[in-house]
Amino acid sequence: MSDAPETPEAEASGAPDRAAERTRVILAGILAAALGALAASRGWTSTADTGHAGITATTVQSGTDLASWALPCALAGGAAFLAMLATGNRARRVLGAVAALAGLAAALGGILHLTSGAWPITLAAAALVLAAAGAWTTARAGGWPATDRYETAGDGSGDQAIAEDPVSLWNALDSGRDPSSPNITASAPQKGPRR
């Protein structure tokens, strides 16, 4: 890679790629967490015991019985990826690390019980994908475009001072604009003294 700084044009052309990468990684993390939570909640082993009267009782142990931490870890990883939808890049890096650690812990629950059937294998695989998505987020979130969902576009009036006139603030409310916006200016006609 080159150490030369990127030009604004090159940075703008890579923005859709980085946004698509962000979407794919977050979606992969959410889906992996959901699959891991499903796998952790299913029955992993079953044993049949015959009692004194000849009645057979089947006991099923789920993933939460055998690896009690796997389900909460998968859910925590999914919650971290859901939170990334509303956070900036620094918080995404921290949440990515949380998701990676949660994925590794959930994967351990599946790995310790690999001989118990398909669900522990599914948990281990999904949790490793969750951990990889979290690690990828931690490494790459700094280059992802920040969310602008909560930003409002200016009305193009420039950097004008906030109006001190209460009438203009009420007029802004009447027109559906935010009166605390720095773009609200005095809009009331100047009146002379009342007679």
N, CA, C and O of each residue as an XYZ file, in Angstrom:
780
protein
N       0.834     -1.188      0.000
C       0.000      0.000      0.000
C       0.871      1.240      0.000
O       2.000      1.209      0.490
N       0.373      2.292     -0.527
C       1.098      3.543     -0.603
C       0.875      4.349      0.669
O      -0.201      4.319      1.268
N       1.929      5.077      1.070
C       1.814      5.938      2.238
C       1.293      7.318      1.872
O       1.104      8.161      2.750
N       1.061      7.560      0.588
C       0.577      8.856      0.146
C      -0.863      9.046      0.601
O      -1.661      8.110      0.551
N      -1.200     10.256      1.047
C      -2.573     10.489      1.471
C      -3.512     10.423      0.274
O      -3.151     10.799     -0.841
N      -4.708      9.944      0.526
C      -5.689      9.847     -0.546
C      -6.258     11.223     -0.852
O      -6.440     12.053      0.040
N      -6.531     11.444     -2.112
C      -7.157     12.691     -2.512
C      -8.640     12.602     -2.193
O      -9.174     11.503     -2.044
N      -9.311     13.738     -2.085
C     -10.751     13.693     -1.824
C     -11.513     12.934     -2.907
O     -12.518     12.284     -2.622
N     -11.029     13.018     -4.162
C     -11.703     12.300     -5.241
C     -11.565     10.794     -5.050
O     -12.532     10.054     -5.225
N     -10.354     10.335     -4.689
C     -10.141      8.905     -4.473
C     -10.907      8.433     -3.246
O     -11.432      7.320     -3.220
N     -10.966      9.286     -2.235
C     -11.698      8.930     -1.030
C     -13.186      8.822     -1.322
O     -13.854      7.925     -0.808
N     -13.712      9.728     -2.142
C     -15.130      9.702     -2.480
C     -15.470      8.500     -3.347
O     -16.555      7.934     -3.212
N     -14.561      8.097     -4.240
C     -14.859      6.954     -5.099
C     -14.848      5.655     -4.311
O     -15.513      4.700     -4.714
N     -14.116      5.583     -3.199
C     -14.078      4.382     -2.384
C     -15.193      4.321     -1.354
O     -15.375      3.290     -0.706
N     -15.944      5.406     -1.192
C     -16.996      5.446     -0.178
C     -18.080      4.399     -0.410
O     -18.493      3.750      0.551
N     -18.565      4.200     -1.643
C     -19.572      3.151     -1.829
C     -19.032      1.760     -1.510
O     -19.758      0.917     -0.982
N     -17.749      1.514     -1.832
C     -17.155      0.215     -1.517
C     -17.077      0.010     -0.012
O     -17.372     -1.077      0.486
N     -16.684      1.044      0.709
C     -16.579      0.925      2.167
C     -17.959      0.810      2.801
O     -18.133      0.094      3.787
N     -18.934      1.507      2.243
C     -20.300      1.390      2.766
C     -20.845     -0.014      2.519
O     -21.526     -0.579      3.375
N     -20.547     -0.571      1.356
C     -20.982     -1.940      1.060
C     -20.272     -2.936      1.971
O     -20.877     -3.903      2.433
N     -18.988     -2.699      2.228
C     -18.243     -3.565      3.142
C     -18.854     -3.502      4.538
O     -19.044     -4.531      5.185
N     -19.156     -2.304      4.995
C     -19.779     -2.130      6.310
C     -21.097     -2.896      6.384
O     -21.363     -3.588      7.367
N     -21.910     -2.773      5.356
C     -23.196     -3.460      5.332
C     -23.021     -4.971      5.368
O     -23.711     -5.662      6.118
N     -22.094     -5.487      4.554
C     -21.873     -6.943      4.513
C     -21.367     -7.474      5.846
O     -21.834     -8.512      6.315
N     -20.425     -6.779      6.460
C     -19.844     -7.258      7.716
C     -20.878     -7.199      8.839
O     -20.989     -8.144      9.620
N     -21.627     -6.116      8.932
C     -22.639     -6.006      9.983
C     -23.729     -7.046      9.779
O     -24.185     -7.664     10.741
N     -24.151     -7.246      8.535
C     -25.165     -8.261      8.255
C     -24.650     -9.659      8.583
O     -25.382    -10.469      9.151
N     -23.404     -9.947      8.234
C     -22.815    -11.255      8.561
C     -22.757    -11.457     10.068
O     -23.037    -12.552     10.556
N     -22.397    -10.420     10.806
C     -22.342    -10.527     12.261
C     -23.706    -10.779     12.876
O     -23.839    -11.602     13.782
N     -24.718    -10.076     12.390
C     -26.071    -10.256     12.925
C     -26.594    -11.654     12.608
O     -27.155    -12.318     13.480
N     -26.414    -12.105     11.365
C     -26.896    -13.434     10.983
C     -26.146    -14.543     11.713
O     -26.753    -15.529     12.131
N     -24.834    -14.391     11.868
C     -24.050    -15.398     12.591
C     -24.482    -15.462     14.050
O     -24.573    -16.549     14.621
N     -24.745    -14.320     14.651
C     -25.200    -14.303     16.045
C     -26.567    -14.967     16.179
O     -26.813    -15.704     17.134
N     -27.452    -14.706     15.224
C     -28.780    -15.326     15.269
C     -28.682    -16.842     15.115
O     -29.347    -17.584     15.838
N     -27.858    -17.303     14.180
C     -27.680    -18.744     13.999
C     -27.025    -19.370     15.225
O     -27.401    -20.468     15.635
N     -26.055    -18.684     15.809
C     -25.416    -19.184     17.023
C     -26.393    -19.279     18.186
O     -26.365    -20.248     18.946
N     -27.255    -18.277     18.328
C     -28.251    -18.308     19.399
C     -29.247    -19.441     19.175
O     -29.655    -20.110     20.124
N     -29.636    -19.654     17.928
C     -30.538    -20.766     17.614
C     -29.884    -22.101     17.952
O     -30.502    -22.962     18.578
N     -28.639    -22.266     17.539
C     -27.932    -23.522     17.789
C     -27.723    -23.759     19.280
O     -27.803    -24.898     19.740
N     -27.460    -22.708     20.034
C     -27.229    -22.864     21.473
C     -28.503    -23.219     22.220
O     -28.440    -23.807     23.300
N     -29.647    -22.877     21.667
C     -30.906    -23.127     22.370
C     -31.537    -24.473     22.013
O     -32.532    -24.858     22.626
N     -30.992    -25.188     21.050
C     -31.555    -26.473     20.616
C     -31.044    -27.629     21.464
O     -30.054    -27.503     22.185
N     -31.734    -28.752     21.362
C     -31.322    -29.950     22.080
C     -30.075    -30.558     21.472
O     -30.037    -30.825     20.271
N     -29.063    -30.778     22.279
C     -27.797    -31.322     21.795
C     -27.682    -32.814     22.047
O     -27.187    -33.551     21.194
N     -28.128    -33.262     23.190
C     -28.045    -34.693     23.504
C     -29.374    -35.161     24.069
O     -30.132    -34.381     24.644
N     -29.639    -36.435     23.898
C     -30.822    -37.028     24.514
C     -30.454    -38.413     25.032
O     -29.711    -39.157     24.392
N     -30.978    -38.736     26.179
C     -30.750    -40.050     26.775
C     -32.093    -40.643     27.149
O     -32.992    -39.942     27.614
N     -32.215    -41.936     26.941
C     -33.448    -42.650     27.279
C     -33.174    -43.535     28.485
O     -32.248    -44.346     28.476
N     -33.971    -43.377     29.503
C     -33.855    -44.176     30.720
C     -35.144    -44.961     30.915
O     -36.244    -44.421     30.794
N     -34.986    -46.241     31.218
C     -36.150    -47.078     31.491
C     -36.293    -47.226     32.998
O     -35.368    -47.650     33.689
N     -37.461    -46.870     33.486
C     -37.718    -46.921     34.922
C     -38.123    -48.312     35.382
O     -38.082    -49.270     34.610
N     -38.512    -48.413     36.645
C     -38.882    -49.692     37.256
C     -40.127    -50.292     36.620
O     -40.219    -51.514     36.505
N     -41.052    -49.503     36.220
C     -42.302    -50.010     35.656
C     -42.194    -50.247     34.156
O     -43.192    -50.555     33.505
N     -41.006    -50.108     33.607
C     -40.819    -50.311     32.175
C     -41.134    -49.085     31.335
O     -41.179    -49.168     30.108
N     -41.351    -47.958     31.979
C     -41.645    -46.719     31.254
C     -40.323    -46.055     30.889
O     -39.435    -45.897     31.726
N     -40.215    -45.672     29.625
C     -39.000    -45.034     29.133
C     -39.171    -43.516     29.192
O     -40.153    -42.970     28.689
N     -38.216    -42.858     29.802
C     -38.202    -41.393     29.878
C     -36.999    -40.886     29.092
O     -35.879    -41.364     29.267
N     -37.246    -39.922     28.234
C     -36.176    -39.337     27.432
C     -35.813    -37.978     28.015
O     -36.680    -37.134     28.240
N     -34.534    -37.779     28.253
C     -34.028    -36.513     28.780
C     -33.214    -35.831     27.688
O     -32.270    -36.412     27.153
N     -33.578    -34.615     27.369
C     -32.877    -33.845     26.342
C     -32.112    -32.723     27.030
O     -32.662    -31.992     27.855
N     -30.839    -32.598     26.678
C     -30.027    -31.496     27.189
C     -29.747    -30.539     26.040
O     -29.247    -30.932     24.986
N     -30.081    -29.280     26.268
C     -29.856    -28.261     25.238
C     -28.461    -27.678     25.379
O     -27.723    -27.988     26.314
N     -28.130    -26.840     24.439
C     -26.845    -26.162     24.502
C     -26.707    -25.293     25.734
O     -25.609    -25.139     26.268
N     -27.815    -24.723     26.191
C     -27.747    -23.899     27.397
C     -27.541    -24.741     28.647
O     -27.066    -24.231     29.663
N     -27.892    -26.030     28.588
C     -27.609    -26.923     29.715
C     -26.139    -27.324     29.746
O     -25.546    -27.433     30.819
N     -25.555    -27.543     28.581
C     -24.183    -28.041     28.504
C     -23.141    -26.927     28.467
O     -22.047    -27.085     29.010
N     -23.464    -25.829     27.846
C     -22.551    -24.676     27.766
C     -23.396    -23.430     28.018
O     -23.822    -22.752     27.083
N     -23.626    -23.144     29.278
C     -24.588    -22.106     29.654
C     -24.212    -20.716     29.162
O     -25.083    -19.852     29.057
N     -22.958    -20.477     28.864
C     -22.510    -19.154     28.432
C     -22.678    -18.927     26.929
O     -22.583    -17.790     26.469
N     -22.924    -19.982     26.162
C     -22.935    -19.853     24.704
C     -24.074    -18.961     24.209
O     -23.850    -18.088     23.371
N     -25.274    -19.166     24.711
C     -26.411    -18.356     24.264
C     -26.243    -16.883     24.631
O     -26.422    -16.033     23.758
N     -25.907    -16.535     25.878
C     -25.706    -15.111     26.179
C     -24.584    -14.475     25.363
O     -24.679    -13.307     24.984
N     -23.528    -15.230     25.090
C     -22.429    -14.675     24.289
C     -22.869    -14.419     22.853
O     -22.518    -13.394     22.269
N     -23.638    -15.346     22.280
C     -24.137    -15.143     20.915
C     -25.070    -13.938     20.864
O     -25.006    -13.138     19.931
N     -25.932    -13.810     21.861
C     -26.843    -12.663     21.900
C     -26.085    -11.352     22.106
O     -26.447    -10.332     21.519
N     -25.044    -11.366     22.927
C     -24.240    -10.153     23.138
C     -23.534     -9.743     21.854
O     -23.452     -8.554     21.543
N     -23.024    -10.719     21.105
C     -22.394    -10.405     19.824
C     -23.386     -9.811     18.840
O     -23.067     -8.857     18.130
N     -24.591    -10.371     18.795
C     -25.626     -9.820     17.920
C     -26.034     -8.421     18.328
O     -26.241     -7.555     17.478
N     -26.149     -8.195     19.633
C     -26.496     -6.856     20.120
C     -25.409     -5.848     19.775
O     -25.705     -4.694     19.465
N     -24.156     -6.276     19.829
C     -23.054     -5.375     19.466
C     -23.167     -4.967     18.002
O     -22.970     -3.801     17.663
N     -23.484     -5.928     17.134
C     -23.618     -5.583     15.719
C     -24.853     -4.735     15.457
O     -24.815     -3.862     14.589
N     -25.931     -4.957     16.167
C     -27.103     -4.097     16.012
C     -26.794     -2.675     16.474
O     -27.258     -1.710     15.866
N     -26.018     -2.542     17.542
C     -25.655     -1.210     18.033
C     -24.769     -0.475     17.038
O     -24.753      0.756     17.013
N     -24.032     -1.216     16.220
C     -23.161     -0.579     15.226
C     -23.950      0.204     14.189
O     -23.402      1.088     13.530
N     -25.225     -0.111     14.038
C     -26.046      0.593     13.061
C     -26.265      2.056     13.442
O     -26.580      2.880     12.583
N     -26.101      2.378     14.716
C     -26.385      3.738     15.174
C     -25.187      4.412     15.822
O     -25.351      5.397     16.542
N     -23.981      3.900     15.581
C     -22.813      4.470     16.243
C     -21.792      4.947     15.225
O     -21.887      4.658     14.032
N     -20.826      5.677     15.723
C     -19.724      6.149     14.897
C     -18.609      5.121     14.833
O     -18.717      4.030     15.393
N     -17.542      5.482     14.145
C     -16.473      4.522     13.881
C     -15.713      4.093     15.127
O     -15.346      2.924     15.244
N     -15.468      5.001     16.053
C     -14.750      4.610     17.275
C     -15.555      3.604     18.078
O     -15.021      2.598     18.544
N     -16.826      3.878     18.236
C     -17.685      2.948     18.980
C     -17.805      1.621     18.240
O     -17.893      0.568     18.871
N     -17.811      1.660     16.914
C     -17.871      0.408     16.145
C     -16.650     -0.452     16.397
O     -16.750     -1.678     16.457
N     -15.503      0.180     16.544
C     -14.286     -0.603     16.829
C     -14.394     -1.288     18.187
O     -14.044     -2.461     18.319
N     -14.866     -0.578     19.177
C     -15.031     -1.170     20.509
C     -16.075     -2.286     20.455
O     -15.862     -3.368     21.002
N     -17.196     -2.020     19.798
C     -18.240     -3.034     19.677
C     -17.759     -4.237     18.870
O     -18.163     -5.368     19.140
N     -16.899     -3.998     17.883
C     -16.322     -5.110     17.130
C     -15.471     -6.005     18.010
O     -15.509     -7.229     17.879
N     -14.702     -5.398     18.908
C     -13.893     -6.193     19.841
C     -14.782     -6.983     20.793
O     -14.494     -8.139     21.102
N     -15.858     -6.361     21.255
C     -16.804     -7.065     22.129
C     -17.419     -8.250     21.387
O     -17.520     -9.347     21.937
N     -17.830     -8.028     20.137
C     -18.432     -9.105     19.345
C     -17.429    -10.219     19.079
O     -17.792    -11.395     19.106
N     -16.173     -9.865     18.822
C     -15.150    -10.885     18.570
C     -14.931    -11.749     19.805
O     -14.858    -12.973     19.701
N     -14.827    -11.128     20.961
C     -14.643    -11.891     22.201
C     -15.871    -12.743     22.518
O     -15.738    -13.888     22.949
N     -17.058    -12.191     22.306
C     -18.283    -12.959     22.543
C     -18.370    -14.143     21.586
O     -18.795    -15.230     21.976
N     -17.967    -13.931     20.334
C     -17.969    -15.026     19.367
C     -16.996    -16.128     19.741
O     -17.313    -17.310     19.606
N     -15.818    -15.753     20.208
C     -14.844    -16.766     20.631
C     -15.354    -17.555     21.833
O     -15.174    -18.771     21.898
N     -15.982    -16.877     22.774
C     -16.514    -17.569     23.949
C     -17.644    -18.519     23.558
O     -17.715    -19.639     24.062
N     -18.525    -18.078     22.664
C     -19.614    -18.949     22.215
C     -19.067    -20.135     21.421
O     -19.569    -21.252     21.544
N     -18.043    -19.891     20.609
C     -17.436    -20.982     19.835
C     -16.839    -22.031     20.759
O     -16.891    -23.224     20.458
N     -16.282    -21.604     21.864
C     -15.719    -22.543     22.830
C     -16.796    -23.499     23.346
O     -16.539    -24.687     23.539
N     -17.990    -22.979     23.564
C     -19.092    -23.832     24.004
C     -19.419    -24.915     22.998
O     -19.712    -26.048     23.380
N     -19.373    -24.583     21.714
C     -19.623    -25.596     20.693
C     -18.470    -26.561     20.538
O     -18.680    -27.759     20.349
N     -17.247    -26.049     20.618
C     -16.057    -26.889     20.425
C     -15.930    -27.918     21.543
O     -15.511    -29.049     21.295
N     -16.280    -27.547     22.750
C     -16.176    -28.485     23.875
C     -17.155    -29.655     23.763
O     -16.981    -30.680     24.423
N     -18.182    -29.499     22.926
C     -19.213    -30.534     22.810
C     -19.417    -30.967     21.360
O     -20.543    -31.270     20.965
N     -18.361    -31.000     20.568
C     -18.482    -31.344     19.150
C     -19.060    -32.735     18.923
O     -19.686    -32.968     17.889
N     -18.874    -33.646     19.834
C     -19.370    -35.008     19.639
C     -20.842    -35.147     19.990
O     -21.391    -36.246     19.905
N     -21.485    -34.070     20.379
C     -22.888    -34.130     20.805
C     -23.877    -33.955     19.668
O     -25.079    -33.895     19.929
N     -23.445    -33.873     18.439
C     -24.376    -33.745     17.326
C     -24.062    -32.557     16.441
O     -22.972    -31.987     16.488
N     -25.056    -32.197     15.626
C     -24.862    -31.139     14.633
C     -24.993    -29.737     15.224
O     -24.338    -28.813     14.743
N     -25.820    -29.555     16.252
C     -26.023    -28.218     16.785
C     -24.764    -27.615     17.401
O     -24.526    -26.423     17.208
N     -23.946    -28.371     18.132
C     -22.699    -27.775     18.632
C     -21.748    -27.379     17.505
O     -21.039    -26.378     17.610
N     -21.734    -28.164     16.430
C     -20.900    -27.818     15.270
C     -21.417    -26.533     14.635
O     -20.640    -25.657     14.256
N     -22.739    -26.433     14.524
C     -23.349    -25.220     13.970
C     -23.025    -24.011     14.839
O     -22.698    -22.941     14.327
N     -23.117    -24.187     16.153
C     -22.776    -23.093     17.069
C     -21.325    -22.678     16.897
O     -21.023    -21.488     16.805
N     -20.427    -23.654     16.853
C     -19.002    -23.328     16.727
C     -18.730    -22.573     15.430
O     -18.000    -21.582     15.430
N     -19.315    -23.035     14.324
C     -19.087    -22.376     13.032
C     -19.670    -20.962     13.021
O     -19.003    -20.019     12.597
N     -20.912    -20.814     13.486
C     -21.545    -19.493     13.497
C     -20.805    -18.540     14.426
O     -20.639    -17.363     14.109
N     -20.363    -19.044     15.565
C     -19.654    -18.185     16.517
C     -18.289    -17.774     15.984
O     -17.827    -16.668     16.261
N     -17.640    -18.644     15.226
C     -16.361    -18.259     14.615
C     -16.569    -17.199     13.537
O     -15.739    -16.303     13.384
N     -17.668    -17.291     12.788
C     -17.994    -16.232     11.820
C     -18.277    -14.926     12.565
O     -17.849    -13.857     12.130
N     -18.988    -15.011     13.672
C     -19.253    -13.832     14.504
C     -17.952    -13.211     14.994
O     -17.787    -11.992     14.950
N     -17.028    -14.047     15.462
C     -15.735    -13.545     15.939
C     -14.937    -12.910     14.805
O     -14.300    -11.874     14.996
N     -14.971    -13.530     13.627
C     -14.244    -12.980     12.480
C     -14.839    -11.638     12.050
O     -14.101    -10.705     11.735
N     -16.167    -11.540     12.037
C     -16.810    -10.272     11.677
C     -16.481     -9.192     12.704
O     -16.277     -8.033     12.343
N     -16.430     -9.564     13.972
C     -16.054     -8.603     15.009
C     -14.622     -8.137     14.861
O     -14.334     -6.949     15.000
N     -13.715     -9.072     14.578
C     -12.308     -8.705     14.379
C     -12.156     -7.831     13.135
O     -11.392     -6.865     13.144
N     -12.873     -8.162     12.079
C     -12.829     -7.363     10.842
C     -13.321     -5.946     11.127
O     -12.741     -4.971     10.651
N     -14.381     -5.845     11.898
C     -14.911     -4.528     12.250
C     -13.893     -3.725     13.043
O     -13.695     -2.537     12.788
N     -13.249     -4.374     14.005
C     -12.255     -3.678     14.819
C     -11.116     -3.154     13.956
O     -10.614     -2.053     14.183
N     -10.709     -3.941     12.971
C      -9.587     -3.552     12.122
C      -9.973     -2.518     11.068
O      -9.157     -1.658     10.737
N     -11.181     -2.576     10.536
C     -11.523     -1.783      9.361
C     -12.545     -0.674      9.580
O     -12.776      0.119      8.667
N     -13.159     -0.589     10.743
C     -14.247      0.377     10.932
C     -13.787      1.821     10.802
O     -14.605      2.695     10.518
N     -12.509      2.095     10.999
C     -12.019      3.463     10.873
C     -12.172      4.031      9.474
O     -12.264      5.248      9.314
N     -12.199      3.186      8.467
C     -12.356      3.643      7.091
C     -13.786      3.622      6.594
O     -14.057      4.042      5.469
N     -14.698      3.144      7.407
C     -16.094      3.078      6.991
C     -16.746      4.448      7.105
O     -16.393      5.231      7.987
N     -17.683      4.743      6.232
C     -18.393      6.020      6.351
C     -19.250      6.024      7.613
O     -19.865      5.021      7.976
N     -19.271      7.164      8.261
C     -20.061      7.297      9.489
C     -21.531      7.417      9.132
O     -21.895      7.843      8.036
N     -22.348      7.037     10.068
C     -23.777      7.155      9.836
C     -24.178      8.627      9.862
O     -23.682      9.395     10.687
N     -25.066      9.013      8.969
C     -25.558     10.386      8.949
C     -27.066     10.404      9.156
O     -27.749     11.361      8.791
N     -27.564      9.341      9.741
C     -29.001      9.210      9.933
C     -29.563     10.337     10.791
O     -30.687     10.783     10.562
N     -28.802     10.801     11.769
C     -29.321     11.775     12.712
C     -28.874     13.197     12.391
O     -29.111     14.113     13.179
N     -28.244     13.385     11.266
C     -27.822     14.714     10.861
C     -28.913     15.333     10.000
O     -29.581     14.640      9.233
N     -29.086     16.645     10.135
C     -30.045     17.338      9.295
C     -29.289     18.205      8.313
O     -28.248     18.777      8.637
N     -29.811     18.293      7.145
C     -29.185     19.119      6.122
C     -29.532     20.576      6.387
O     -30.658     20.902      6.763
N     -28.550     21.446      6.186
C     -28.787     22.868      6.357
C     -29.656     23.394      5.229
O     -29.808     22.745      4.194
N     -30.220     24.566      5.436
C     -31.073     25.130      4.399
C     -30.299     26.026      3.446
O     -30.896     26.740      2.641
N     -28.989     25.995      3.530
C     -28.168     26.749      2.598
C     -28.012     28.207      2.954
O     -27.485     28.972      2.146
N     -28.440     28.622      4.114
C     -28.355     30.035      4.449
C     -27.012     30.417      5.042
O     -26.794     31.586      5.362
N     -26.112     29.466      5.197
C     -24.778     29.785      5.681
C     -24.712     29.825      7.195
O     -25.611     29.350      7.889
N     -23.631     30.400      7.687
C     -23.395     30.466      9.126
C     -23.952     31.767      9.687
O     -23.200     32.680     10.028
N     -25.246     31.842      9.777
C     -25.863     33.030     10.337
C     -26.119     32.797     11.817
O     -26.272     31.659     12.261
N     -26.162     33.852     12.552
C     -26.331     33.758     13.997
C     -27.742     33.299     14.350
O     -28.691     33.507     13.593
N     -27.853     32.680     15.498
C     -29.164     32.281     15.994
C     -29.950     33.549     16.297
O     -29.440     34.505     16.882
N     -31.166     33.523     15.893
C     -31.996     34.709     16.082
C     -32.284     34.929     17.560
O     -32.578     33.990     18.300
N     -32.196     36.155     17.961
C     -32.516     36.524     19.333
C     -33.975     36.931     19.450
O     -34.504     37.077     20.551
N     -34.609     37.110     18.320
C     -35.983     37.577     18.288
C     -36.937     36.416     18.582
O     -36.949     35.443     17.827
N     -37.731     36.483     19.645
C     -38.652     35.389     19.972
C     -39.682     35.129     18.877
O     -40.135     33.997     18.708
N     -40.052     36.163     18.138
C     -41.042     35.986     17.077
C     -40.494     35.072     15.988
O     -41.223     34.232     15.462
N     -39.217     35.227     15.645
C     -38.643     34.374     14.603
C     -38.537     32.925     15.081
O     -38.653     31.998     14.279
N     -38.320     32.727     16.371
C     -38.298     31.364     16.901
C     -39.681     30.728     16.813
O     -39.806     29.556     16.458
N     -40.732     31.507     17.138
C     -42.095     30.991     17.009
C     -42.438     30.746     15.547
O     -43.107     29.763     15.225
N     -41.991     31.622     14.663
C     -42.244     31.417     13.231
C     -41.578     30.134     12.740
O     -42.132     29.420     11.903
N     -40.394     29.850     13.261
C     -39.716     28.610     12.887
C     -40.528     27.403     13.344
O     -40.667     26.433     12.599
N     -41.059     27.454     14.551
C     -41.909     26.361     15.032
C     -43.152     26.208     14.168
O     -43.554     25.092     13.840
N     -43.762     27.340     13.798
C     -44.958     27.292     12.963
C     -44.681     26.666     11.601
O     -45.542     25.989     11.038
N     -43.483     26.891     11.076
C     -43.159     26.342      9.753
C     -42.571     24.937      9.836
O     -42.205     24.363      8.811
N     -42.473     24.373     11.046
C     -41.990     23.003     11.193
C     -40.484     22.870     11.254
O     -39.962     21.764     11.108
N     -39.770     23.966     11.465
C     -38.310     23.908     11.561
C     -37.886     23.892     13.016
O     -38.654     24.262     13.904
N     -36.661     23.462     13.250
C     -36.097     23.390     14.597
C     -35.648     24.782     15.026
O     -34.748     25.349     14.405
N     -36.251     25.347     16.071
C     -35.865     26.697     16.481
C     -34.485     26.757     17.120
O     -33.931     27.845     17.280
N     -33.922     25.620     17.486
C     -32.577     25.638     18.071
C     -31.492     25.554     17.005
O     -30.305     25.586     17.329
N     -31.881     25.449     15.754
C     -30.916     25.380     14.663
C     -30.169     26.703     14.532
O     -30.764     27.770     14.687
N     -28.868     26.638     14.246
C     -28.122     27.887     14.090
C     -28.513     28.646     12.827
O     -28.069     29.778     12.634
N     -29.318     28.059     11.977
C     -29.696     28.709     10.727
C     -30.986     29.519     10.840
O     -31.428     30.095      9.845
N     -31.591     29.580     12.003
C     -32.799     30.377     12.187
C     -32.367     31.827     12.369
O     -31.554     32.148     13.236
N     -32.914     32.670     11.557
C     -32.575     34.094     11.636
C     -33.837     34.896     11.895
O     -34.952     34.379     11.830
N     -33.639     36.125     12.178
C     -34.785     36.998     12.429
C     -35.630     37.065     11.176
O     -35.175     37.520     10.127
N     -36.867     36.604     11.296
C     -37.724     36.602     10.119
C     -38.930     37.507     10.291
O     -39.690     37.716      9.346
N     -39.108     38.036     11.467
C     -40.239     38.917     11.698
C     -39.911     40.296     11.143
O     -38.784     40.775     11.269
N     -40.879     40.913     10.544
C     -40.622     42.271     10.054
C     -40.348     43.197     11.232
O     -40.936     43.075     12.307
N     -39.448     44.112     10.990
C     -39.103     45.078     12.027
C     -40.262     46.056     12.171
O     -40.691     46.690     11.207
N     -40.740     46.157     13.363
C     -41.861     47.052     13.618
C     -41.380     48.215     14.477
O     -40.467     48.088     15.293
N     -41.994     49.281     14.272
C     -41.699     50.438     15.099
C     -42.449     50.345     16.417
O     -43.124     49.351     16.685
N     -42.335     51.361     17.226
C     -43.050     51.357     18.503
C     -44.555     51.363     18.267
O     -45.048     51.976     17.320
N     -45.267     50.676     19.137
C     -46.722     50.626     19.006
C     -47.313     51.981     19.375
O     -46.826     52.674     20.267
N     -48.347     52.325     18.682
C     -48.993     53.609     18.941
C     -50.390     53.424     19.353
O     -51.091     54.402     19.613
